[in-house]
mmCIF file of C-alpha atoms in Angstrom:
data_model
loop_
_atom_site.group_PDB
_atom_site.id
_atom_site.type_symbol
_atom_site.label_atom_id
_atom_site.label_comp_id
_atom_site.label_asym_id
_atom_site.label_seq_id
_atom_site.Cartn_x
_atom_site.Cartn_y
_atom_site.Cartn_z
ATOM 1 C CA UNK A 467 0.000 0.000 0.000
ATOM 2 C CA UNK A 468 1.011 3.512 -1.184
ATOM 3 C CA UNK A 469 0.986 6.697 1.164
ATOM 4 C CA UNK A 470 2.369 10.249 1.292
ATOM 5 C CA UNK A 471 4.757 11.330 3.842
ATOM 6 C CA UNK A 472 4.688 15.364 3.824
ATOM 7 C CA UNK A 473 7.210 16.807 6.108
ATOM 8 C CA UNK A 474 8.704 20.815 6.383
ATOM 9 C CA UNK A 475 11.935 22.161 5.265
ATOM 10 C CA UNK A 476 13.546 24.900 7.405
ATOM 11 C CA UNK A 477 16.214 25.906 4.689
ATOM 12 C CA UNK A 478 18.602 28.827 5.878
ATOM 13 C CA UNK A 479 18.412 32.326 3.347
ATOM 14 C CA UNK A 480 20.731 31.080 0.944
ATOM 15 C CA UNK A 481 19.175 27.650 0.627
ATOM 16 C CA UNK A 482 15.909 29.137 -0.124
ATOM 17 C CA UNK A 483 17.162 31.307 -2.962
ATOM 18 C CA UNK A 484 18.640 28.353 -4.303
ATOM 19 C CA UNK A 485 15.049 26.278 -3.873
ATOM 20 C CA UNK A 486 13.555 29.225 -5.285
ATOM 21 C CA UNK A 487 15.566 29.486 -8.635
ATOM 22 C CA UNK A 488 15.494 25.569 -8.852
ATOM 23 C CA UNK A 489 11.583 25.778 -9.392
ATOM 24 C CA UNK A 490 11.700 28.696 -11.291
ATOM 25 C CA UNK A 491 13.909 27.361 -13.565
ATOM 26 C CA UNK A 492 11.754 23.613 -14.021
ATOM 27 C CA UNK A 493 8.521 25.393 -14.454
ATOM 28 C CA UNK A 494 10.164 28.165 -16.892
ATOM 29 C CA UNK A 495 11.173 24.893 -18.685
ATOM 30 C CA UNK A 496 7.994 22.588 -18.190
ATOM 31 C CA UNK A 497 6.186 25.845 -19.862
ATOM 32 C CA UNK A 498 8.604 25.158 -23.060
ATOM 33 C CA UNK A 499 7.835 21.715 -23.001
ATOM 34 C CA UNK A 500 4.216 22.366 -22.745
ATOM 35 C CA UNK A 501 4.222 24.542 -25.542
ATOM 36 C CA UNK A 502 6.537 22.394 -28.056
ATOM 37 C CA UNK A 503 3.958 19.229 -27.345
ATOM 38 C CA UNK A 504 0.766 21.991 -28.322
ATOM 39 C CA UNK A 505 2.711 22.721 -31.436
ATOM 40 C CA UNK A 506 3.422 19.768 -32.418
ATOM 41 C CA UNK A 507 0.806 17.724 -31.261
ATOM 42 C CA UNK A 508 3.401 15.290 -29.089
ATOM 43 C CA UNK A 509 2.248 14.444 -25.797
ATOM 44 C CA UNK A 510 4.154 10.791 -25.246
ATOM 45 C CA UNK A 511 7.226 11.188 -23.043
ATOM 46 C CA UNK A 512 9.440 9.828 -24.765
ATOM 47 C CA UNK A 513 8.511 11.674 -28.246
ATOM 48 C CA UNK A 514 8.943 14.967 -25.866
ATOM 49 C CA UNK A 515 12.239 14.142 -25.152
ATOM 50 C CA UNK A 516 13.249 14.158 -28.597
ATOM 51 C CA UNK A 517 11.832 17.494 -29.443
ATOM 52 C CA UNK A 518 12.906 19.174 -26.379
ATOM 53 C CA UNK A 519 15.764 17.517 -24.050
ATOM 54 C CA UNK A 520 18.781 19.292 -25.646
ATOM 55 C CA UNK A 521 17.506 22.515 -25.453
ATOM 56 C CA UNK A 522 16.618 21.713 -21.484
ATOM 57 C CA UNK A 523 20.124 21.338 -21.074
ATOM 58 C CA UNK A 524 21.172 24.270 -22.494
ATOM 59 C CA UNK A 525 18.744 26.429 -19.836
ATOM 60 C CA UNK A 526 20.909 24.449 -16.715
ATOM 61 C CA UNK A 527 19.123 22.024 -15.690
ATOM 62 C CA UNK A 528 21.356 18.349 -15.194
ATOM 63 C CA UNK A 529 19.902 15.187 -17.255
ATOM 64 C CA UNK A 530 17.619 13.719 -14.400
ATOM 65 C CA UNK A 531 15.645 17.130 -13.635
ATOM 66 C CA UNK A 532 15.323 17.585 -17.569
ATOM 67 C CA UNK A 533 13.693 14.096 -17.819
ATOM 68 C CA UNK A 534 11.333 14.874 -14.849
ATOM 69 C CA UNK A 535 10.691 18.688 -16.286
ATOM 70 C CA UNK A 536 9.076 16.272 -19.615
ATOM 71 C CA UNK A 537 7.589 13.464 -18.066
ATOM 72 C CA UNK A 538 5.750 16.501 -15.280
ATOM 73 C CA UNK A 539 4.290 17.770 -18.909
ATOM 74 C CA UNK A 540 3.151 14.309 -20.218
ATOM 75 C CA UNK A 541 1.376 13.155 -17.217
ATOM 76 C CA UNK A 542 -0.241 16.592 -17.405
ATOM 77 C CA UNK A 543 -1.801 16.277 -20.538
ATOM 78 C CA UNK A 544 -2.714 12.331 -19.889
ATOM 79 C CA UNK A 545 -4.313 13.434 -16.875
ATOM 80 C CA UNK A 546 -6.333 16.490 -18.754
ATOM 81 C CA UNK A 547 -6.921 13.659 -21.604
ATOM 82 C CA UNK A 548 -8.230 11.647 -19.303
ATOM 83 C CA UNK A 549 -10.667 14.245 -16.819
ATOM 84 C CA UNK A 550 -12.036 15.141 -21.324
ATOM 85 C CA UNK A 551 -12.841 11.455 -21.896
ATOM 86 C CA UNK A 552 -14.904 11.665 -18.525
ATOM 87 C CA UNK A 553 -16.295 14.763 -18.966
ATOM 88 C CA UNK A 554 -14.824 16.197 -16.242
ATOM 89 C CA UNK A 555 -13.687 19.325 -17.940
ATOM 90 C CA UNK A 556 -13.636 20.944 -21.437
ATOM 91 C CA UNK A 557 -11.109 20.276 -23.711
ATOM 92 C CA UNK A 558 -8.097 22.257 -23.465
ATOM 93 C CA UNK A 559 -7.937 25.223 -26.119
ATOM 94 C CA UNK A 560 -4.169 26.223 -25.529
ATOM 95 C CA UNK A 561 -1.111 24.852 -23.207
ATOM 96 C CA UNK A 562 -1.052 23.846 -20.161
ATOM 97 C CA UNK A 563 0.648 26.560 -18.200
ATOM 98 C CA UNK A 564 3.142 26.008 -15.165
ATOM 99 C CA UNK A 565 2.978 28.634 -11.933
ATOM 100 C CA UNK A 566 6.988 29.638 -11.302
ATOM 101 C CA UNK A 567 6.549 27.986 -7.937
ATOM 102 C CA UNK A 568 4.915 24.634 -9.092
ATOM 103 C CA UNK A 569 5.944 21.286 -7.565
ATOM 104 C CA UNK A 570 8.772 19.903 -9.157
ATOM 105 C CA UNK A 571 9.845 15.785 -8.268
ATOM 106 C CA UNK A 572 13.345 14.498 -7.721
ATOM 107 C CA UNK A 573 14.484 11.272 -7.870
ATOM 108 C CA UNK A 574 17.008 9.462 -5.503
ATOM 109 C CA UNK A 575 20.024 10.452 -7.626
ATOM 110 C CA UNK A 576 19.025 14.571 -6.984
ATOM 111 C CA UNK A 577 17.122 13.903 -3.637
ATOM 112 C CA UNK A 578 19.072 11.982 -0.691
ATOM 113 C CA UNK A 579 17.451 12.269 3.041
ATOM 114 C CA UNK A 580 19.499 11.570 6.083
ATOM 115 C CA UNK A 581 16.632 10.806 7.869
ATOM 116 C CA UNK A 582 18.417 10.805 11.570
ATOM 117 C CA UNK A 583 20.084 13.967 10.514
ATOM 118 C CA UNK A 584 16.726 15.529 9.840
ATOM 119 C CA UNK A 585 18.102 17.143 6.680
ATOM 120 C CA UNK A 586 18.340 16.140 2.826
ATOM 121 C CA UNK A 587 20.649 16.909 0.098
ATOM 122 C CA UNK A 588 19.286 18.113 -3.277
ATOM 123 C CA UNK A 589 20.094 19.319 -6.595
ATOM 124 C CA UNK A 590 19.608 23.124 -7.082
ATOM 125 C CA UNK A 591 20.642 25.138 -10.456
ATOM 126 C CA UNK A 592 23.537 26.495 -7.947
ATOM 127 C CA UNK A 593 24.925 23.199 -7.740
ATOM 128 C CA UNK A 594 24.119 20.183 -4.968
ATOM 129 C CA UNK A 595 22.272 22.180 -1.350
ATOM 130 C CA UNK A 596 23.042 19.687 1.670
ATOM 131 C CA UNK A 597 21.876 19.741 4.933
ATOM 132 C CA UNK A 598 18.920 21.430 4.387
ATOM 133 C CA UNK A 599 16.690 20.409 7.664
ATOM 134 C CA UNK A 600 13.477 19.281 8.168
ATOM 135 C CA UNK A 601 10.836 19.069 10.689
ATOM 136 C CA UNK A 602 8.883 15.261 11.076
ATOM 137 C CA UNK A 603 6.976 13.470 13.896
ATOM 138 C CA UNK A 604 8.781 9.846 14.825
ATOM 139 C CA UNK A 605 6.060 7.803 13.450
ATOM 140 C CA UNK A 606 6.840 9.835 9.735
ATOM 141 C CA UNK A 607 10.428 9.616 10.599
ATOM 142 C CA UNK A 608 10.067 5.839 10.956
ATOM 143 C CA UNK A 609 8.097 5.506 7.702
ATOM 144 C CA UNK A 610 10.592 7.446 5.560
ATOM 145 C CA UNK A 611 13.530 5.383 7.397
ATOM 146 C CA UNK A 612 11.473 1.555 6.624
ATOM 147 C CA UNK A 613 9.541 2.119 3.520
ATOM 148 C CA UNK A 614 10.236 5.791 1.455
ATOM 149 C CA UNK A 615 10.480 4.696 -2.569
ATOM 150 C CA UNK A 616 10.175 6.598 -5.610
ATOM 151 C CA UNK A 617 9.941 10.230 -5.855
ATOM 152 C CA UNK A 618 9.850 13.056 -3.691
ATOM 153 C CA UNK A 619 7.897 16.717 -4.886
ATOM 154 C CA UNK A 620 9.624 20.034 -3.413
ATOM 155 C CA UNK A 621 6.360 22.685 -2.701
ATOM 156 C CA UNK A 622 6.427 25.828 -2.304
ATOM 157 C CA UNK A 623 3.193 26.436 -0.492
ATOM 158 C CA UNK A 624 1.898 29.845 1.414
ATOM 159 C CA UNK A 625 5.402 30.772 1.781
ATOM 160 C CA UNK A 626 6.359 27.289 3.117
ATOM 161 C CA UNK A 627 8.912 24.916 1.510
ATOM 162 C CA UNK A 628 7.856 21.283 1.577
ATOM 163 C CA UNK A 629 8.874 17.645 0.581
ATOM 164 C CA UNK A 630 6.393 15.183 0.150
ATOM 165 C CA UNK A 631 7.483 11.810 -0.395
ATOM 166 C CA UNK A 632 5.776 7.965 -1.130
ATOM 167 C CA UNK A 633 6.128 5.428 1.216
ATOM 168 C CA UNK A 634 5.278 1.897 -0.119
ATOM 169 C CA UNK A 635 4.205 -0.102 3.070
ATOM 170 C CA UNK A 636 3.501 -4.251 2.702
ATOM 171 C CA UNK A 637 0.235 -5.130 2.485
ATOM 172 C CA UNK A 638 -1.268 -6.446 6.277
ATOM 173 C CA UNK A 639 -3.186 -9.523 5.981
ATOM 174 C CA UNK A 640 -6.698 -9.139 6.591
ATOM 175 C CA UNK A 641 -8.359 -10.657 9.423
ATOM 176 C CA UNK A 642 -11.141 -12.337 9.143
ATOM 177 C CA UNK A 643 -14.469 -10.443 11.066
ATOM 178 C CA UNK A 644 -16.579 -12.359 13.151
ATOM 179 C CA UNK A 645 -19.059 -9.157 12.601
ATOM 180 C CA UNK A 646 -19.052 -5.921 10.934
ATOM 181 C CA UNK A 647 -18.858 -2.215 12.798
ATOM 182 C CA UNK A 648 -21.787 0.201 10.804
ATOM 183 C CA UNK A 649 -20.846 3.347 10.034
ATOM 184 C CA UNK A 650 -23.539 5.974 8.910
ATOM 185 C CA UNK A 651 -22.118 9.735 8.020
ATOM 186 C CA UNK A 652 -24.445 11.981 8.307
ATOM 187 C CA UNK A 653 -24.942 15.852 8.593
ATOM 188 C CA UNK A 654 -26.009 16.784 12.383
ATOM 189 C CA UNK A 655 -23.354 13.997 13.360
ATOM 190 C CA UNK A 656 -20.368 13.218 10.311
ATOM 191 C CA UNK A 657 -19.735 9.758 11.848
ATOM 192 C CA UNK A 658 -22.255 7.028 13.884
ATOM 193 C CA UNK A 659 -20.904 3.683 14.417
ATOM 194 C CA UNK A 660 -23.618 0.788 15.012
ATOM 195 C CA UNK A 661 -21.928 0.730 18.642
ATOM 196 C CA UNK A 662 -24.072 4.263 18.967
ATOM 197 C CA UNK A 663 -20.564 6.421 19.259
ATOM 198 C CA UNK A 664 -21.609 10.073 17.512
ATOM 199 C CA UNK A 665 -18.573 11.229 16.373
ATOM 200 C CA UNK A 666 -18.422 15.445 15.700
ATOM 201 C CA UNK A 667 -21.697 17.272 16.175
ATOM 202 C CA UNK A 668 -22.706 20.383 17.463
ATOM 203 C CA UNK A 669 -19.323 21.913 18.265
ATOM 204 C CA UNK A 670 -17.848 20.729 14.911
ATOM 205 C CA UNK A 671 -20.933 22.413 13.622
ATOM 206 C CA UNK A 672 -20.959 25.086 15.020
ATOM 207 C CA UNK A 673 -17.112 26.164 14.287
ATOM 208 C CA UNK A 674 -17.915 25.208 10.433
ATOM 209 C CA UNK A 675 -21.089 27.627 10.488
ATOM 210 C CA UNK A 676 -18.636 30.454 11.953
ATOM 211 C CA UNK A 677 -15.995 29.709 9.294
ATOM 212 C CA UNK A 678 -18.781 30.230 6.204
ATOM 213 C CA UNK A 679 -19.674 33.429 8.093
ATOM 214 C CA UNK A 680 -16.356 34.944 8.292
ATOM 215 C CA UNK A 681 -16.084 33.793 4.733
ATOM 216 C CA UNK A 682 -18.994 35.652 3.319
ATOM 217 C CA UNK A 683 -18.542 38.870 5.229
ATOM 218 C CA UNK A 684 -14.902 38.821 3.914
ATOM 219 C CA UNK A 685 -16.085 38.073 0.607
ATOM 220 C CA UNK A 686 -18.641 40.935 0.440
ATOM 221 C CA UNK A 687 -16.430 43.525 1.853
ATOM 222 C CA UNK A 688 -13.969 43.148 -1.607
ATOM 223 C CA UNK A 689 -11.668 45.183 -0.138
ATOM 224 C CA UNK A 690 -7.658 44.468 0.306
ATOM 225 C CA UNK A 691 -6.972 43.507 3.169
ATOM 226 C CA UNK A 692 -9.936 41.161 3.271
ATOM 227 C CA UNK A 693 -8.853 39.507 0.347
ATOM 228 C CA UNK A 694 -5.387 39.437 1.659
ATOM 229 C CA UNK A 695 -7.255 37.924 5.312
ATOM 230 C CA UNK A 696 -9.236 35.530 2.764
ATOM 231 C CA UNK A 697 -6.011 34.302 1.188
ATOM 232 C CA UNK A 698 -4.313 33.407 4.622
ATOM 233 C CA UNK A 699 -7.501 31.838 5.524
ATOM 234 C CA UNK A 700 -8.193 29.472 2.537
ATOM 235 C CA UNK A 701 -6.629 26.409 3.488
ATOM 236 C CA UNK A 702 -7.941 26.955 7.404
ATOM 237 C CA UNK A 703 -10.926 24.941 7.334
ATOM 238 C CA UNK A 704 -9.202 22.761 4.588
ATOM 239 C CA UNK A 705 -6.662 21.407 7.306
ATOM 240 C CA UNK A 706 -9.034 21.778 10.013
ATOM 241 C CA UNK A 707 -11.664 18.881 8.225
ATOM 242 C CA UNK A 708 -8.438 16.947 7.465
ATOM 243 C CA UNK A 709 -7.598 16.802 11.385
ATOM 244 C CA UNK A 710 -11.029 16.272 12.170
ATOM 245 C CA UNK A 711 -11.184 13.429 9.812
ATOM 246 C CA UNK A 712 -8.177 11.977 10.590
ATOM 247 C CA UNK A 713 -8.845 11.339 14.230
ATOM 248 C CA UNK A 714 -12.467 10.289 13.160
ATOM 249 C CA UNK A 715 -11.218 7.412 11.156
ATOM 250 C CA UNK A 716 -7.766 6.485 13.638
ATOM 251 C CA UNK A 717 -11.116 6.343 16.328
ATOM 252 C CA UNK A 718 -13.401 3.920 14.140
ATOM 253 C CA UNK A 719 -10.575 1.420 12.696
ATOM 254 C CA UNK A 720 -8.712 1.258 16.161
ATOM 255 C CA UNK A 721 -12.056 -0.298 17.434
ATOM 256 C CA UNK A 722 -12.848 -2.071 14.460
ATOM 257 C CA UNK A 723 -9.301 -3.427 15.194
ATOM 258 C CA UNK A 724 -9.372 -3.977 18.937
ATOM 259 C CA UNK A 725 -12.616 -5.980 18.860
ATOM 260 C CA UNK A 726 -11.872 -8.182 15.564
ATOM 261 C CA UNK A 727 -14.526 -6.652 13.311
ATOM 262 C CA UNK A 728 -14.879 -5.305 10.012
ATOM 263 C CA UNK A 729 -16.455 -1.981 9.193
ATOM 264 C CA UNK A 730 -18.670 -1.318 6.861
ATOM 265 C CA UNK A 731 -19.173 1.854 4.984
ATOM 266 C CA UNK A 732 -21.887 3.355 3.050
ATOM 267 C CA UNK A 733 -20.899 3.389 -0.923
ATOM 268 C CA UNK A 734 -21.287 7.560 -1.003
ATOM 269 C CA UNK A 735 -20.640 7.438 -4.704
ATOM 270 C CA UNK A 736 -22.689 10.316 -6.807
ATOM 271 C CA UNK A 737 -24.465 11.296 -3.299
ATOM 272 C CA UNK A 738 -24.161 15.156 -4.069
ATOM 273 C CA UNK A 739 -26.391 14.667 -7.209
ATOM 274 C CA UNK A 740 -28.873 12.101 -5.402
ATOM 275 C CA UNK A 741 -29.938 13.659 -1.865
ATOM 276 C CA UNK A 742 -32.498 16.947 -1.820
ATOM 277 C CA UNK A 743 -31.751 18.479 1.116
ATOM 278 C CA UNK A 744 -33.132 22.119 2.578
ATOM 279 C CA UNK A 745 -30.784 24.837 1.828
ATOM 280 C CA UNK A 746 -28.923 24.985 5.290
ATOM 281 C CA UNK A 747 -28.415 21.060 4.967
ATOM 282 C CA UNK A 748 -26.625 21.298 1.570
ATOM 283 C CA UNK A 749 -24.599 24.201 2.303
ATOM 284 C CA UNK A 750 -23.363 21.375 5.155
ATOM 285 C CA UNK A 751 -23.586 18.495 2.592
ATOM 286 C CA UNK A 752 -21.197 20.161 0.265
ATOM 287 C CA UNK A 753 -18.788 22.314 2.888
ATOM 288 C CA UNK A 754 -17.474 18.477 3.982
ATOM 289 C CA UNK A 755 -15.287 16.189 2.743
ATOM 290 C CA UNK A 756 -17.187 12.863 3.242
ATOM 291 C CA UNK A 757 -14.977 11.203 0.988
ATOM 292 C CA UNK A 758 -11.953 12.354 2.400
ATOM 293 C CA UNK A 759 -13.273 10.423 5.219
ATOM 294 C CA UNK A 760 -14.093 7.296 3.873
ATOM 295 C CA UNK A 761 -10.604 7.733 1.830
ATOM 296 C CA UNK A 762 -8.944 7.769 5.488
ATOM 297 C CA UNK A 763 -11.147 4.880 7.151
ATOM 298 C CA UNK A 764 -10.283 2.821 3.857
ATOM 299 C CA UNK A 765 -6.153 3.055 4.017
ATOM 300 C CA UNK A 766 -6.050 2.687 7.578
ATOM 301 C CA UNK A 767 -8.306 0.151 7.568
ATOM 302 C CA UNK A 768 -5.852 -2.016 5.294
ATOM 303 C CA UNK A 769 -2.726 -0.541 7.208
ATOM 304 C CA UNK A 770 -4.172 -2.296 10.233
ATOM 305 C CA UNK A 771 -5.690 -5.363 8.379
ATOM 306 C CA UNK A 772 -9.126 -4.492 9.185
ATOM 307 C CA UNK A 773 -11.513 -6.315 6.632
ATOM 308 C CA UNK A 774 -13.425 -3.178 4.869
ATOM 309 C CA UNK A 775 -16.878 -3.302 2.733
ATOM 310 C CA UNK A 776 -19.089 -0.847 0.607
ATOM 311 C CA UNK A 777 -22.903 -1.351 1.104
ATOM 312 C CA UNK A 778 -25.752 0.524 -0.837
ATOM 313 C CA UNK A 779 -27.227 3.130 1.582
ATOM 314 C CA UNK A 780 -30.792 2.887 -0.132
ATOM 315 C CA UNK A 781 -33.342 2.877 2.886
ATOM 316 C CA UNK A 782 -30.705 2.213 5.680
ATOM 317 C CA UNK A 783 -32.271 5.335 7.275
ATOM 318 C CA UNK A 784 -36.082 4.260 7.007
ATOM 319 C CA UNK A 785 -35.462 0.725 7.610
ATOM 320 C CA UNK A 786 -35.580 -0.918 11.059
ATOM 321 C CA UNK A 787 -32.370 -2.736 12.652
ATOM 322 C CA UNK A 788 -34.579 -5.339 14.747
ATOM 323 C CA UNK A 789 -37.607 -5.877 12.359
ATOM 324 C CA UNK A 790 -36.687 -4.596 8.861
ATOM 325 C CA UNK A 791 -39.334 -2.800 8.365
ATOM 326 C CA UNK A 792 -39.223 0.245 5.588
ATOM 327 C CA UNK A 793 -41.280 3.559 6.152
ATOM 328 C CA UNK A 794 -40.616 6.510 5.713
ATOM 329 C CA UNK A 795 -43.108 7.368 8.866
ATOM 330 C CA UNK A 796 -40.365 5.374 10.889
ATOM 331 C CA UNK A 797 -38.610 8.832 11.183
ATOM 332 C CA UNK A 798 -40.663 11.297 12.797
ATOM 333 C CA UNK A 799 -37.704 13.913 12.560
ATOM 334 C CA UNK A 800 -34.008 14.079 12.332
ATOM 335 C CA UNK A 801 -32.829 12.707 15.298
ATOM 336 C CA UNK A 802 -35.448 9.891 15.997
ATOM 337 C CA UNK A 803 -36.233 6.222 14.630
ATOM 338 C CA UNK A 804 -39.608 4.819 15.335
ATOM 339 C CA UNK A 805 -40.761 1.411 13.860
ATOM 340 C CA UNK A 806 -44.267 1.779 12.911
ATOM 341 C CA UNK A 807 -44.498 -2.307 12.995
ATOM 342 C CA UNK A 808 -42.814 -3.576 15.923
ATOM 343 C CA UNK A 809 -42.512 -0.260 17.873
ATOM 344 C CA UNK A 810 -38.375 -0.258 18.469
ATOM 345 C CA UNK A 811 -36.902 2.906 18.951
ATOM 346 C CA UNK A 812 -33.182 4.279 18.853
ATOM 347 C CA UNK A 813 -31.460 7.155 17.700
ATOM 348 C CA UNK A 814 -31.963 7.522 13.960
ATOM 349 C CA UNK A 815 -27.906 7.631 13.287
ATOM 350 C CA UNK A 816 -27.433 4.872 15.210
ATOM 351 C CA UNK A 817 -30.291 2.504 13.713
ATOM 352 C CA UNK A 818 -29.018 3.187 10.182
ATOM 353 C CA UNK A 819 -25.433 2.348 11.438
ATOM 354 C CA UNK A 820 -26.921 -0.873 12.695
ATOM 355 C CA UNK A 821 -28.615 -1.850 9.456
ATOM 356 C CA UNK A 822 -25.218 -0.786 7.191
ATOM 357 C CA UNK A 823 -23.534 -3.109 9.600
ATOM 358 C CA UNK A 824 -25.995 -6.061 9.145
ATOM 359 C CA UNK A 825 -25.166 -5.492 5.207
ATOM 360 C CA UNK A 826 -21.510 -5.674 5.532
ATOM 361 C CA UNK A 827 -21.492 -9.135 7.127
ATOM 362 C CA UNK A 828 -24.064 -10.286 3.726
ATOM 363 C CA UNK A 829 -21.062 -7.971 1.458
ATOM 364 C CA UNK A 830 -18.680 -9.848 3.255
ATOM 365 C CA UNK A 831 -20.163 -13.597 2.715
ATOM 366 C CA UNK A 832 -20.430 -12.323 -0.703
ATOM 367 C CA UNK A 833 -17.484 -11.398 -1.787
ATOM 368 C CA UNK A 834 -15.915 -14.221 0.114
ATOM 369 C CA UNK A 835 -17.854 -16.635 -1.768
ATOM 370 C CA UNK A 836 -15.673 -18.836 -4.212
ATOM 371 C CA UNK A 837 -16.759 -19.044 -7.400
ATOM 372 C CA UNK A 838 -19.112 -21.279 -9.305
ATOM 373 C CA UNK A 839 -16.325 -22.503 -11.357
#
């Protein structure tokens, strides 16, 4: 299993000029590249390497940051290709530009970390920068150490200078579940478990509501400084769902784990375009990363060889956990579940947890099954 280790640099004046220049210099060239395969209609790598590695070389940069400067460009214009064919976006009508401060990867041969040190060496257009430092927690420290492989991008972010790097960890074997752990996001509570454990709710809330209103007055005053205040602040609530998710998911899978179940998730896929919500519940709906969240339960759910299944959601909120009955009476408002047949009665979050966790151990047997042949 793949994951991203992203740790700071604290490079000294001089260091940073030289960082600077570096990405200057590979997004100056990545532009050239960009505009050579528009031209001439050559988007392969290895056909852009032909039309434009010599002249790479003559702007300064060494043979491995050339060859990363072309294959940055090719996997840009697969990836646009690709987001066209899915109708994800319009088709491009001229080059794809490069920002002078866009992430540029290095291989091992210009990118070496001393990861006890707590610095790296790297190529720069002034020559090789070592002992550069850099700021990790143990547990990333240990991860670079035991399983870092591949590339690493340098980022230049809010005035920041990062390195994020791949770690390639062995896959866990999966232990089998002797039952499943429900888990029903939601908008007055983000995460239920079928164990009845609300996770994020009014406080969460209410913090989120404050953020949009900050946002808006900012965004309505269209002054300077507010759109200087509104650039500072527009990866705030970004990082702030990313914690929040994070210790969300480390919560659910670390109980999952300690009492040998699975978990099962709802399969969210398209639910932006499917729910009708009131106005106040969509500005929620959308203002969350629920995927994100899912994204995190999923990896460290295989990290920790938790067994992991998608269920359809259809009717896990109307449906009873001890009858299986299916009314839409059954919820009299938000917060309550009422069986109209056999009269049971639990919080509505945690009743649909319940019945997404009854469908993970029938996923399970499913996909479990051999087959036919």
């Amino acid at each position: 299993m793949k994951f991203v280790v992203q740790v700071r640099l604290f490079p000294t004046p001089a260091q940073e000029a030289a960082l600077a220049d570096t990405l200057r210099l590979c997004n100056e060239a990545a532009n050239l590249v960009s505009r050579t395969a528009w031209d001439t209609k050559t988007f392969r790598n290895y056909d852009l390497r032909v039309h434009t590695y010599g002249e790479l070389k003559n702007m300064g940069l060494s043979a491995q940051p050339a060859q990363h400067v072309i294959k940055k460009v090719a996997d840009a214009y697969t990836t646009v290709r690709a987001q066209v064919k899915a109708n994800l976006r319009k088709p491009l009508t001229k080059p794809i530009g490069f920002r002078k401060d866009a992430a540029q990867p290095f291989d091992d041969r210009c990118l070496s970390w001393q990861v006890e040190a707590r610095t790296v060496s790297i190529w720069t257009t002034g020559g090789r920068m070592k002992g550069i430092r850099f700021g990790c927690s143990e547990e990333q420290a240990r991860a670079l150490a035991a399983y870092r492989k591949g590339e690493s991008d340098l980022v230049h972010r809010d005035g920041r200078w990062l390195l994020i790097a791949t770690c390639d960890v062995p896959d866990t074997d999966v232990t089998e579940p002797d039952t499943f752990l429900g888990v029903d996001f939601g908008i007055a509570n983000i995460a239920t478990t079928s164990d009845g454990v609300k996770h994020a709710g009014k406080a969460l809330n209410a913090v989120r509501h404050r953020n949009r209103e900050l946002r808006r007055r900012l965004q309505a005053k269209q002054t300077k400084s507010a759109k200087r205040l509104l650039k500072r602040r527009r990866r705030k609530e970004s990082r702030f769902a990313r914690d929040v998710n994070h210790v969300i998911s480390k919560s659910i899978v670390t109980e999952a784990e300690r009492t040998g179940r699975g978990i099962a998730l709802e399969d969210l896929q398209g639910i932006r375009d499917r729910v009708r919500l009131r106005k106040p519940q969509r500005v929620t709906l959308h203002s969350w990363s629920f995927h994100q969240l899912g994204s995190f339960i999923a990896y460290k759910a295989v990290r920790a060889g938790v067994a992991l299944v998608y269920v359809d959601p259809a009717y896990t909120s109307q449906g009873c956990s001890a009858c299986g009955h299916i009314d839409r009476k059954n919820r009299p408002d938000q917060e309550t579940f009422a069986c109209t047949s056999c009269g049971f009665a639990e919080h509505a979050d945690v009743n649909a947890a319940r019945n997404i966790a009854m469908r993970g151990v029938a996923g399970w047997a499913a996909v479990m099954q051999p087959d036919a042949a």
